[in-house]
mmCIF file of C-alpha atoms and ligand atoms in Angstrom:
data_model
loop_
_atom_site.group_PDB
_atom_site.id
_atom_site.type_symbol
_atom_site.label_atom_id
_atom_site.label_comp_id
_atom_site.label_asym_id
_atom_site.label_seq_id
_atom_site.Cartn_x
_atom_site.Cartn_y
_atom_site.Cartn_z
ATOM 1 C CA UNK C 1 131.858 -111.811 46.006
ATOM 2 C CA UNK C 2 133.629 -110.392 49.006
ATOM 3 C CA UNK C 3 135.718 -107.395 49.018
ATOM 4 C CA UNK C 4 139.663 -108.410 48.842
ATOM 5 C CA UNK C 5 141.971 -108.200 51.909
ATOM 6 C CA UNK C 6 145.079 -106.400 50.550
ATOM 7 C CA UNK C 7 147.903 -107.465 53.230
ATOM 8 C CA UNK C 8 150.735 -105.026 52.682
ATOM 9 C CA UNK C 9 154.260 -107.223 53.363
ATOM 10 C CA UNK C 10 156.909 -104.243 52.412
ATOM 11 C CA UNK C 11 159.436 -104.841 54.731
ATOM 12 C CA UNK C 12 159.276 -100.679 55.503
ATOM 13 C CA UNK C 13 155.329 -101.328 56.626
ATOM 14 C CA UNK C 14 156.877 -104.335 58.877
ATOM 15 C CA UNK C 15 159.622 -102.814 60.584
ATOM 16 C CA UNK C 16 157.685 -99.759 61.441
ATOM 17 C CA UNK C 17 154.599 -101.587 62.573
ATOM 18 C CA UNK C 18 157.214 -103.303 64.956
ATOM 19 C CA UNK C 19 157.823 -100.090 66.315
ATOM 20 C CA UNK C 20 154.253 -99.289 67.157
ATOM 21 C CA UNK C 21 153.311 -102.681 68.706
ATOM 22 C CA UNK C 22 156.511 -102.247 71.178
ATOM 23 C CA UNK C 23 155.197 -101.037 74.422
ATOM 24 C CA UNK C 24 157.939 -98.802 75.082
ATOM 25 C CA UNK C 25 157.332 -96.720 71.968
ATOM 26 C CA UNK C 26 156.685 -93.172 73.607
ATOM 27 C CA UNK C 27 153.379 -90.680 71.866
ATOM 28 C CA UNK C 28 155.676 -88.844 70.064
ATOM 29 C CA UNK C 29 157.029 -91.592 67.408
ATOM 30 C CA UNK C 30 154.004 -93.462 67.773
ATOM 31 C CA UNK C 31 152.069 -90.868 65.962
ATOM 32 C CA UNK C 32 154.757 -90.118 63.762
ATOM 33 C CA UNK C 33 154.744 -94.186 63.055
ATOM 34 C CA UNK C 34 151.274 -94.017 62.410
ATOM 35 C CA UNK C 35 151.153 -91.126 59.696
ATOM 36 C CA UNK C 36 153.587 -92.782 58.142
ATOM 37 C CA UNK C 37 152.501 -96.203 58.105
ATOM 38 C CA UNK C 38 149.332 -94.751 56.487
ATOM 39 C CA UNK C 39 151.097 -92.656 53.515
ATOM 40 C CA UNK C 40 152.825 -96.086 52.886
ATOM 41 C CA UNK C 41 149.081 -97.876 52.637
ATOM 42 C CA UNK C 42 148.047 -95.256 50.900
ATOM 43 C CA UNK C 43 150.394 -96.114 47.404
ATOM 44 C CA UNK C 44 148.696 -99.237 47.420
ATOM 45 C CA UNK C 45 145.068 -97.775 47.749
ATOM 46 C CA UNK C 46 145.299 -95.677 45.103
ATOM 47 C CA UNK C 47 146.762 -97.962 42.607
ATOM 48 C CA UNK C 48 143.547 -98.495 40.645
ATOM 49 C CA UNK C 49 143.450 -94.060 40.184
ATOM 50 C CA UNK C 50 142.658 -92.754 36.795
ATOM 51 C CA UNK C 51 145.096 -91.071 34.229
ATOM 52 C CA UNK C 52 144.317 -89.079 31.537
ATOM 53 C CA UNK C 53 147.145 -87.980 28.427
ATOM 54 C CA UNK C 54 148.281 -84.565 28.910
ATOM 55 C CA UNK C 55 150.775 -82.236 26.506
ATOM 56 C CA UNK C 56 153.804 -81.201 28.676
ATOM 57 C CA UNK C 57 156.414 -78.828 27.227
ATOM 58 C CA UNK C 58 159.576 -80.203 28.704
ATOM 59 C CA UNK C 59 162.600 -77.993 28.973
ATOM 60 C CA UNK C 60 163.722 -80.143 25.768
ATOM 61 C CA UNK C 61 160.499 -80.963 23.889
ATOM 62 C CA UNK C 62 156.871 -81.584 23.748
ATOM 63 C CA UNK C 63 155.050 -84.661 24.582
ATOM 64 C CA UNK C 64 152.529 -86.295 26.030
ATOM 65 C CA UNK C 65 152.262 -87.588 29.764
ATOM 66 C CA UNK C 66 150.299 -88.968 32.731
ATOM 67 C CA UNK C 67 147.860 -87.320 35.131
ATOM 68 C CA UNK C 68 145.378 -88.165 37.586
ATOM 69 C CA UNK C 69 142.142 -87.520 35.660
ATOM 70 C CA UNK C 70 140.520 -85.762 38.526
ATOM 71 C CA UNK C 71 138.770 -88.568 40.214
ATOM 72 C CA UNK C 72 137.400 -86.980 43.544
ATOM 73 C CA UNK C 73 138.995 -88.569 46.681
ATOM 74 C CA UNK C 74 137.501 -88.171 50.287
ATOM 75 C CA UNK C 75 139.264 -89.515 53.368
ATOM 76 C CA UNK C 76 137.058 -90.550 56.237
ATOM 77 C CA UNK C 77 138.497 -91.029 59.617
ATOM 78 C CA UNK C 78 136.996 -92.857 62.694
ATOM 79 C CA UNK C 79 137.280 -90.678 65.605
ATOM 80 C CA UNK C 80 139.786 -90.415 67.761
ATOM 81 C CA UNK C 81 141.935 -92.823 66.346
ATOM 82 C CA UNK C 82 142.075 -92.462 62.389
ATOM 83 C CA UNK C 83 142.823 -89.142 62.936
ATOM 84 C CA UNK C 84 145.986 -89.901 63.379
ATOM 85 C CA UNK C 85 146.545 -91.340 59.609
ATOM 86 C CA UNK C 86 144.760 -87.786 58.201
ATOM 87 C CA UNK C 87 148.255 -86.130 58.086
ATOM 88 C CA UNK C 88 150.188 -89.315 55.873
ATOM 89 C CA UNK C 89 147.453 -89.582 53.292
ATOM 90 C CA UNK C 90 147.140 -85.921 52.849
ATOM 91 C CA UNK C 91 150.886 -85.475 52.311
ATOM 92 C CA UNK C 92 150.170 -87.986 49.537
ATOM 93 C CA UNK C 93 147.057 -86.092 47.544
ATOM 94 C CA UNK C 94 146.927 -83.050 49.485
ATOM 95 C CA UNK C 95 143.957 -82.275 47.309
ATOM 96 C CA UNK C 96 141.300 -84.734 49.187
ATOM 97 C CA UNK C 97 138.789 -83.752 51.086
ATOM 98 C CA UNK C 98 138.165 -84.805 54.939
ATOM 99 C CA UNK C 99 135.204 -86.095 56.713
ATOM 100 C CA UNK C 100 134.778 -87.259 60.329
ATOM 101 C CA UNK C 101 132.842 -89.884 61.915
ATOM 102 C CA UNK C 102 133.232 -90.161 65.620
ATOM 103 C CA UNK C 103 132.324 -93.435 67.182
ATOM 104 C CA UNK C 104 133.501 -94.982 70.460
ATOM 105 C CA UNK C 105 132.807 -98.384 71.449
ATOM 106 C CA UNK C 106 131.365 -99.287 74.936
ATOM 107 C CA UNK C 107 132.978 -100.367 76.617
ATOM 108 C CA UNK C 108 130.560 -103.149 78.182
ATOM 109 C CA UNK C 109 128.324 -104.132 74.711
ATOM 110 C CA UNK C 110 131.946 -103.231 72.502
ATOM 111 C CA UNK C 111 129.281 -102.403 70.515
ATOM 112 C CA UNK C 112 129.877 -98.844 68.118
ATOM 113 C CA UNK C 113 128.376 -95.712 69.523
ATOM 114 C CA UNK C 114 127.902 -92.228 67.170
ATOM 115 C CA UNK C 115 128.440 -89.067 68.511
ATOM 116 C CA UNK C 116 129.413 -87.100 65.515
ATOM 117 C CA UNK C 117 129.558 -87.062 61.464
ATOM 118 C CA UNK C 118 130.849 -83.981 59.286
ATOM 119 C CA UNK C 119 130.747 -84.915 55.499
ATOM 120 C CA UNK C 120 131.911 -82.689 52.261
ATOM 121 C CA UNK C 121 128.758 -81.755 50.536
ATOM 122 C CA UNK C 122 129.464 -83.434 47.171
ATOM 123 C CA UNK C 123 130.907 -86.683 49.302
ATOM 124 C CA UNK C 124 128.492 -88.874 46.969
ATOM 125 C CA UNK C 125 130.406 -88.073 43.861
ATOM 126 C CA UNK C 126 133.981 -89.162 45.798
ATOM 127 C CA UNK C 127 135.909 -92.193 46.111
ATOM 128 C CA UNK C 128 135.927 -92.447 49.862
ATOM 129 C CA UNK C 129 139.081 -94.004 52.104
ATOM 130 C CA UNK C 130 137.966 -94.768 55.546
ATOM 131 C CA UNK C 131 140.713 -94.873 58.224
ATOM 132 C CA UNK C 132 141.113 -96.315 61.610
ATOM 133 C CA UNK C 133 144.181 -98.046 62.629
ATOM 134 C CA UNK C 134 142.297 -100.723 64.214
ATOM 135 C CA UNK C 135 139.827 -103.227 63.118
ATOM 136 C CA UNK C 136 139.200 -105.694 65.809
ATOM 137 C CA UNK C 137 135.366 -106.675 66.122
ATOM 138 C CA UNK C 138 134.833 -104.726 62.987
ATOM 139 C CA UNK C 139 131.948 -103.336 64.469
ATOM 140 C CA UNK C 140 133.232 -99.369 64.107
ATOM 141 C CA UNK C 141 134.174 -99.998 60.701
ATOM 142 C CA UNK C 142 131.283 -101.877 59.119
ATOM 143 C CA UNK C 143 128.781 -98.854 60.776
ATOM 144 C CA UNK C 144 131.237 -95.972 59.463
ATOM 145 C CA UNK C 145 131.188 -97.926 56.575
ATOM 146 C CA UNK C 146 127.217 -98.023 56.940
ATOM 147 C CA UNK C 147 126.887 -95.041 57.070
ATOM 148 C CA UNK C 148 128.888 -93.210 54.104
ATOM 149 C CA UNK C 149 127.104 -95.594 52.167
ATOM 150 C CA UNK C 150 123.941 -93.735 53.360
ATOM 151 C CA UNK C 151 125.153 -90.439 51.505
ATOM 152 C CA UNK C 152 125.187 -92.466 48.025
ATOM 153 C CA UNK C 153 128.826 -93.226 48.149
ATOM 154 C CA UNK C 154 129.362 -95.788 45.811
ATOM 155 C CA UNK C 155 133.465 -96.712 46.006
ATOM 156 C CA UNK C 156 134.393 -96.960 49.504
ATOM 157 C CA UNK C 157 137.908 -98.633 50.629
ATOM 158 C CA UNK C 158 139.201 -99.423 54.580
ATOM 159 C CA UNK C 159 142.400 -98.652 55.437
ATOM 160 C CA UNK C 160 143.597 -100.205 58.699
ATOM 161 C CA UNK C 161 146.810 -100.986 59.997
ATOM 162 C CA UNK C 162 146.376 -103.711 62.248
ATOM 163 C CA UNK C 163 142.930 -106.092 61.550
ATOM 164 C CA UNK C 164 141.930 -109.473 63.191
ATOM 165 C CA UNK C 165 140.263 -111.808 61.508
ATOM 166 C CA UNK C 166 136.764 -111.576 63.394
ATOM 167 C CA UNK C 167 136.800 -108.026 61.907
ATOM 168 C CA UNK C 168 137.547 -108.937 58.422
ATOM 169 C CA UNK C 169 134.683 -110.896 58.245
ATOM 170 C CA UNK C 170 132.757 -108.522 59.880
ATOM 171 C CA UNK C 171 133.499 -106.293 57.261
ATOM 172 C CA UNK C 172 133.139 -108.490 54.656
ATOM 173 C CA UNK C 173 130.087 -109.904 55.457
ATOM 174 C CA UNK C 174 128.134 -106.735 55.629
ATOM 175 C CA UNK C 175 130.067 -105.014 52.997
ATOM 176 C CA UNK C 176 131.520 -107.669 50.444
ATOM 177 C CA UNK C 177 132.474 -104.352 47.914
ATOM 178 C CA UNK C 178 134.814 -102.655 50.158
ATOM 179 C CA UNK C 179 138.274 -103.694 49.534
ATOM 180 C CA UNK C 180 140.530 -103.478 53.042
ATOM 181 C CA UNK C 181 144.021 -102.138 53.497
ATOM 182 C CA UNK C 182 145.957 -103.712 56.534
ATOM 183 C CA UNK C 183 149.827 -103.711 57.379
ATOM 184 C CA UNK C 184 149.035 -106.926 58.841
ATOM 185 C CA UNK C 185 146.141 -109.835 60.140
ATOM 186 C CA UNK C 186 147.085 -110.495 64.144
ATOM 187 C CA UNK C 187 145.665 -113.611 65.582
ATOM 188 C CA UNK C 188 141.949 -112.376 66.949
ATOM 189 C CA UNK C 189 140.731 -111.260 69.640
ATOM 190 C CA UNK C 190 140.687 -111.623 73.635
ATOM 191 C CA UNK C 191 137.982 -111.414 76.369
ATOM 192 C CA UNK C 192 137.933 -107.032 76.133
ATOM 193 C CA UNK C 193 138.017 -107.330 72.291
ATOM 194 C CA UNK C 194 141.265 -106.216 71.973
ATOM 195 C CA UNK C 195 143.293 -107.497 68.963
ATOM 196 C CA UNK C 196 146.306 -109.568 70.331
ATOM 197 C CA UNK C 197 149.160 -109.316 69.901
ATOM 198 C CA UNK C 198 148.125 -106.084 68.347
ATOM 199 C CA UNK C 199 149.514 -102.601 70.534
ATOM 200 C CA UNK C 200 147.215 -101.921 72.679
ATOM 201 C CA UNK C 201 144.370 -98.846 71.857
ATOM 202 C CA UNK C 202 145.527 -97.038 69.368
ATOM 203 C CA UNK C 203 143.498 -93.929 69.991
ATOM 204 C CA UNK C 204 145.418 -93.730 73.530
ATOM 205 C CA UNK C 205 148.907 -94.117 72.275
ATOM 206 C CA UNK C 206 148.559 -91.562 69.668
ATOM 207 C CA UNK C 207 146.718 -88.755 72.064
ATOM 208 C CA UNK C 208 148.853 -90.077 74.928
ATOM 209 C CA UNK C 209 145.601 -90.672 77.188
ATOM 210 C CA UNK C 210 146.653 -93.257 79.361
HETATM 211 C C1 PRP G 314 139.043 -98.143 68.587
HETATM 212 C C2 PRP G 314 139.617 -98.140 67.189
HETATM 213 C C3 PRP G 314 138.418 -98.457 66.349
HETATM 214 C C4 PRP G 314 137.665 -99.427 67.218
HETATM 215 C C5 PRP G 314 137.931 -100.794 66.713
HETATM 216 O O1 PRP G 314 138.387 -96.983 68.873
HETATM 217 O O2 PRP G 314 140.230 -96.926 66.863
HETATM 218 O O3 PRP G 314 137.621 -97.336 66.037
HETATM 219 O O4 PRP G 314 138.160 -99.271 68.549
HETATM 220 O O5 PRP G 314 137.157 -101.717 67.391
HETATM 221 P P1 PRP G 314 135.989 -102.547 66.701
HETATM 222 O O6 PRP G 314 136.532 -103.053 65.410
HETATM 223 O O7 PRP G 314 135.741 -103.644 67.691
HETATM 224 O O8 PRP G 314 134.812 -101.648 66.528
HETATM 225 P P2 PRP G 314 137.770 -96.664 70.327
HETATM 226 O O9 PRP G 314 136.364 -97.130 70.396
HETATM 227 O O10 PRP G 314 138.700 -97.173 71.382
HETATM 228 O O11 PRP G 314 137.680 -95.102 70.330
HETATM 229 P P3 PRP G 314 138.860 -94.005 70.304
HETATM 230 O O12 PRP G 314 139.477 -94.041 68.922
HETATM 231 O O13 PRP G 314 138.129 -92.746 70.558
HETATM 232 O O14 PRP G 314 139.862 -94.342 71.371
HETATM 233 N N1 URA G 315 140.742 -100.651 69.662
HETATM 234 C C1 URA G 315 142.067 -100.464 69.851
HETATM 235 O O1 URA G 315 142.531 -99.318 69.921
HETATM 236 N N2 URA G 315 142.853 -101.547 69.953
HETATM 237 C C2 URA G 315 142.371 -102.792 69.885
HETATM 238 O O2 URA G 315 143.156 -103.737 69.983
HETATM 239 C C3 URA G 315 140.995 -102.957 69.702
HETATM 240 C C4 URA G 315 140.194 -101.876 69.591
#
């Protein structure tokens, strides 16, 4: 079975991701855009989190109440580019931890390239988010993706914000348990494998590199 696309429609998501594709949108609100375009995605990611019963002495009474049982979380994000979701889903559950995977992708083969990976030490006993706000080929994603897995990780999700289809199903196809997160599905893909419409490289617009 493949892992389910979760499109997220709230009109908040929508109207901010308009912001981002504009062209005009300057670093500054672009990365603020970003961050919170991924605290948004993040609700819906962790709907399926464990509760436990806990006793709570309200100022009026005693009872018993929700908590998050403790289920580990670890946020991985795709150098340069999911770095700039880190800061949204931490505001969220300050308590996960943080890899890194850098990977760039040539830009002749657009084919993934490693050049660095920092893991928790107990990343095998987490639920692990990976982040990047774009999935176009799906060839960055489906090796991060690769990878992790290679540490025993067993519940790995994608969060992007903008996907195209080619990458879904690169995703999919390699990894049919990983459910993906996306503010939206653009139309593919043209002849540098950038997603169109999309907004242009993401890791640029947030660092201001071009
Ligand atoms: C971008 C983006 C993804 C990748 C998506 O990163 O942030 O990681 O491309 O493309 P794919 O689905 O075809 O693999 P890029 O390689 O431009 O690196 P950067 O984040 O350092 O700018
Ligand atoms: N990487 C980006 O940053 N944007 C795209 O459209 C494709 C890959």
């Amino acid at each position: 079975m493949e892992g389910k696309v979760h499109v997220l429609d709230h009109p908040l998501l929508q109207h901010k991701l308009t912001i981002l594709r504009n062209k005009d949108t300057g670093v500054k609100e672009f990365r603020e855009i970003v961050s919170e375009i991924a605290m948004l995605e993040c609700y819906e990611a962790t709907r399926d989190l464990q509760l436990e019963d806990v006793e709570v002495e309200t100022p009026i009474t005693t009872g018993t109440f929700k908590a998050l049982s403790g289920k580990k979380l670890a946020i991985v994000p795709i150098l340069r580019a999911g770095l700039g979701m880190v800061d949204g889903i931490l505001n969220l559950i300050p308590s996960a931890k943080v890899g890194h995977i850098g990977l760039y992708r040539d830009p002749e083969t657009h084919l993934p390239v490693e050049y660095y990976c920092k893991m928790p030490p107990d990343i095998a006993e987490r639920d692990v988010i990976v982040l990047d706000p774009m999935l176009a080929t799906g060839g960055s994603a489906a090796a991060a993706v690769t990878f992790i897995k290679g540490y025993g990780c067993k519940s790995v999700k994608l969060m992007n914000i903008i996907a195209a289809p080619e990458g879904i199903a690169a995703v999919q196809k390699d990894h049919p348990d990983v459910d993906i997160y996306v503010a939206a599905v653009d139309q593919g893909l043209n002849d540098h494998a950038y997603i169109v419409p999309g907004l242009g490289d993401a890791g640029d617009r947030i660092f201001g590199t071009k």
